Amino acid sequence: QKVSVEVLDHLEHLALVDFRDSEGVERLQKAIQFADQLHEVNTDGMEPMDSVLEDRCLYLREDDVTEGNCTKELLENAREKVEEYFVAPPGNIPLPKLEERETFLQGS
Amino acid sequence: LAPWIPVVGLEIHAQISSNSKLFSGSQVQFAAPPNSLVSFFDASLPGTLPVLNRRCVEAAVMTGLALNCSINKKSLFDRKHYFYADLPAGYQITQQRVPIAVNGSLSYSLCIDNKMSQMVTKTVRIKQIQLEQDSGKSLHDDTRSQTLVDLNRAGVGLMEVVMEPDMCCGEEAAAAVRELQLILQTLGSSQAVMAEGQLRVDANVSVHHLGEPYGVRTEVKNINSIRFLAKAIDYEIQRQIEELENGGTILNETRAFDSKLGCTVPMRDKEGKQDYRFMPEPNLPPLILYDAKSLPANVNHQQVINIDWIHERLPDLPSVKREKLVEQYGILPEHSFTLLNEDGLAEFFESVVKQTQMKPKKVIGWILKDLLSYLKQHSLTVKESPVSSFLLADLLNLLEKKEISSTAAKQVFAELWKGEGKTPLEIVKEQKLELLQDQKELEQICQAVIDGQENEVIMMVPG
């Protein structure tokens, strides 16, 4: 099945990706088809594996202060700063609605 | 008109009291220079990985046990995705699928009709407790149309405690949160000071008619004190009732409490239902906890958490402390509530009892009426009291030995409050407040008074 325009639009909002052109969407379709192969395996009565790390031990760290104090270094990455704060727009800038965006999805 | 049944549930975020953050080694501290307590991981720089802090896990286990939860021996970490300037990674690491503790309960007490002598016990179910990261702080600068971001708080460990919608009003919610606060402070798992953002409460409120399904609920945020929590919830209940009685509908939305206006308003930046695209945290294996039975032999103790070991070392919870106070000192249950409600007051009371011959049942009156009212009048904490337990015990001994009257004792107490360093005995002597014990001396004084009032005496005698 093809992925609907609504779902693609929803994904563009959520992940801020731009499918750009039909090639991008085609690639997504192929990725979904590839993953769908998993459905061919009979998993009745099996516990799902959600991480290849499931047999590994989760390392526990002691509660000591070992990092931080590198304000200057961190702020070097900031395009804009005020005193020692990062500067961001006043709120999330919402992605415009489908009709108002320059996206090839419009034509679909 | 059929009565409305309000339904209130709570989501409480308690900052874990630890030296360093949940997944990194930067320091946890309130009020530090902006972005000075931030590691590369907290800033979400590429190539960094989360490393779980043992102390945070212990804090969550302690809290789960204190709230009668089942501790999940295997719990998982997930990513919750959303965009916001104070969440540099674009996702929060939380426990959505299998949290560390589930199915607990919290008992709390309420006064009926504001009378402390009539207390009723209620219970609220705890749905779950999960470990998660705190976000950074956004400071909105509306004049320059920008937001300033401080990541000092980003990555601090939180315990999210979810309370089922078993409560029906602001008062119940406030009492439940107060009791949770006391429990957390007793355990030391969180200092739970709301004013410093260590305890944040969001309320879920809806109303419905008896027999009908639950109504649409709203989420109320931005509540900064227990007092405002009760106000916000009661306002929202009223708002929903009025809206529905006027034929309107309730939107499933997030509202903010405006403490100045005493009302709730819709929040901006919360458009529609959020899709958080939860996924397993790929960088963290499952968190496995052990108990005495399942503890593997030959393990590195530093790498293993034993639930039973933690259970054995839990301190007395507030409810147990209250029972013990009532049993040991013969005070009333409502007294024990007040004692535990003020930081240090129970210890002060016990200290006075140790140093005086006066019975605890009488001492409690001095603690709850005299001492506490003075402290409240002057906005002082027990620690800041100018009258020490030693001085108060000293004063009560004088009273107990009948060397002064109780009226005189109150006078001495007022004088002691000035904190001028005088002892009760010194004040008594200074103000000549000693009770006369000598019978002959008393007779002489009475006679002198009668002699001085001859006319009045003559008028009285025939009568």
Short mmCIF file of C-alpha atoms in Angstrom, two decimals, chain A residues 10-17 47-75 77 80-94, chain B residues 18-27 34-36 38-40 43 45 51-55 57 76-77 83-85 97 139-140 145-151 268-269 275 277 280 282-287 302-303 305:
data_model
loop_
_atom_site.label_atom_id
_atom_site.label_comp_id
_atom_site.label_asym_id
_atom_site.label_seq_id
_atom_site.Cartn_x
_atom_site.Cartn_y
_atom_site.Cartn_z
CA HIS A 10 1.95 14.35 9.82
CA LEU A 11 5.51 12.99 9.64
CA GLU A 12 6.83 16.24 8.22
CA HIS A 13 5.33 18.04 11.22
CA LEU A 14 6.57 15.58 13.81
CA ALA A 15 10.08 15.00 12.60
CA LEU A 16 10.63 18.22 10.64
CA VAL A 17 11.83 16.20 7.67
CA GLU A 47 8.07 -12.01 23.95
CA PRO A 48 9.04 -9.18 21.60
CA MET A 49 12.66 -8.16 21.50
CA ASP A 50 12.94 -4.44 21.55
CA SER A 51 16.68 -4.09 21.99
CA VAL A 52 19.70 -6.10 20.97
CA LEU A 53 21.07 -5.06 24.35
CA GLU A 54 18.52 -7.14 26.24
CA ASP A 55 21.14 -9.54 27.59
CA ARG A 56 23.63 -6.87 28.47
CA CYS A 57 24.12 -5.51 31.94
CA LEU A 58 23.06 -1.94 32.48
CA TYR A 59 26.09 -0.25 33.98
CA LEU A 60 25.35 1.77 37.13
CA ARG A 61 27.41 4.87 37.79
CA GLU A 62 28.31 6.15 41.28
CA ASP A 63 26.64 9.43 42.23
CA ASP A 64 29.75 11.64 41.90
CA VAL A 65 30.08 14.99 40.16
CA THR A 66 32.55 14.44 37.34
CA GLU A 67 31.41 16.78 34.56
CA GLY A 68 30.10 20.23 33.84
CA ASN A 69 31.73 23.60 34.31
CA CYS A 70 32.34 24.10 30.60
CA THR A 71 30.00 27.00 29.86
CA LYS A 72 32.43 28.69 27.50
CA GLU A 73 32.97 25.61 25.37
CA LEU A 74 29.25 24.90 25.12
CA LEU A 75 28.36 28.46 24.16
CA ASN A 77 28.32 26.34 19.43
CA GLU A 80 23.38 33.75 19.40
CA LYS A 81 23.87 34.15 23.10
CA VAL A 82 22.84 36.60 25.80
CA GLU A 83 25.15 36.67 28.82
CA GLU A 84 25.52 32.93 29.34
CA TYR A 85 22.17 31.84 27.98
CA PHE A 86 21.42 30.19 24.66
CA VAL A 87 18.98 32.25 22.60
CA ALA A 88 15.97 30.64 20.97
CA PRO A 89 12.85 31.96 19.22
CA PRO A 90 9.97 32.90 21.56
CA GLY A 91 8.23 29.55 21.04
CA ASN A 92 8.01 26.67 18.64
CA ILE A 93 7.60 28.03 15.14
CA PRO A 94 4.88 25.76 13.77
CA SER B 18 21.28 13.36 44.18
CA ASN B 19 24.71 14.89 43.61
CA SER B 20 24.75 14.31 39.88
CA LYS B 21 22.21 13.92 37.11
CA LEU B 22 20.26 10.86 35.97
CA PHE B 23 22.41 9.98 32.97
CA SER B 24 25.47 12.20 33.34
CA GLY B 25 28.02 13.36 35.90
CA SER B 26 27.17 17.05 35.98
CA GLN B 27 26.08 18.53 39.27
CA PRO B 34 23.53 29.61 33.64
CA ASN B 35 24.84 26.60 31.71
CA SER B 36 27.61 25.93 34.24
CA VAL B 38 25.93 21.10 31.88
CA SER B 39 27.88 18.20 30.42
CA PHE B 40 28.27 17.42 26.72
CA ALA B 43 23.71 19.58 25.79
CA LEU B 45 26.27 16.98 21.58
CA VAL B 51 25.05 6.34 31.85
CA LEU B 52 22.54 5.54 34.61
CA ASN B 53 23.12 6.97 38.10
CA ARG B 54 22.74 4.27 40.77
CA ARG B 55 21.53 6.72 43.43
CA VAL B 57 17.48 4.10 40.92
CA LEU B 76 12.78 -0.31 30.39
CA PHE B 77 13.76 3.12 29.12
CA PHE B 83 10.49 19.81 20.00
CA TYR B 84 11.20 22.54 22.50
CA ALA B 85 14.17 24.83 22.99
CA ARG B 97 6.29 0.88 28.60
CA LEU B 139 13.15 32.28 30.28
CA HIS B 140 10.74 34.13 28.04
CA SER B 145 10.73 38.29 21.26
CA GLN B 146 13.17 35.59 22.29
CA THR B 147 13.64 32.79 24.78
CA LEU B 148 16.78 32.38 26.87
CA VAL B 149 17.69 28.78 27.60
CA ASP B 150 19.58 27.49 30.65
CA LEU B 151 20.39 23.78 30.55
CA ARG B 268 -0.41 28.39 24.03
CA ASP B 269 2.01 26.08 22.22
CA ASP B 275 2.21 12.35 18.96
CA ARG B 277 6.43 8.62 18.80
CA PRO B 280 12.78 2.05 23.08
CA PRO B 282 18.47 2.08 22.01
CA ASN B 283 21.46 2.98 24.20
CA LEU B 284 20.24 1.47 27.46
CA PRO B 285 19.71 -2.22 28.25
CA PRO B 286 16.81 -3.14 30.57
CA LEU B 287 17.20 -2.14 34.22
CA GLN B 302 28.30 -1.66 43.24
CA GLN B 303 26.61 -2.96 40.08
CA ILE B 305 20.57 -3.13 43.50
#
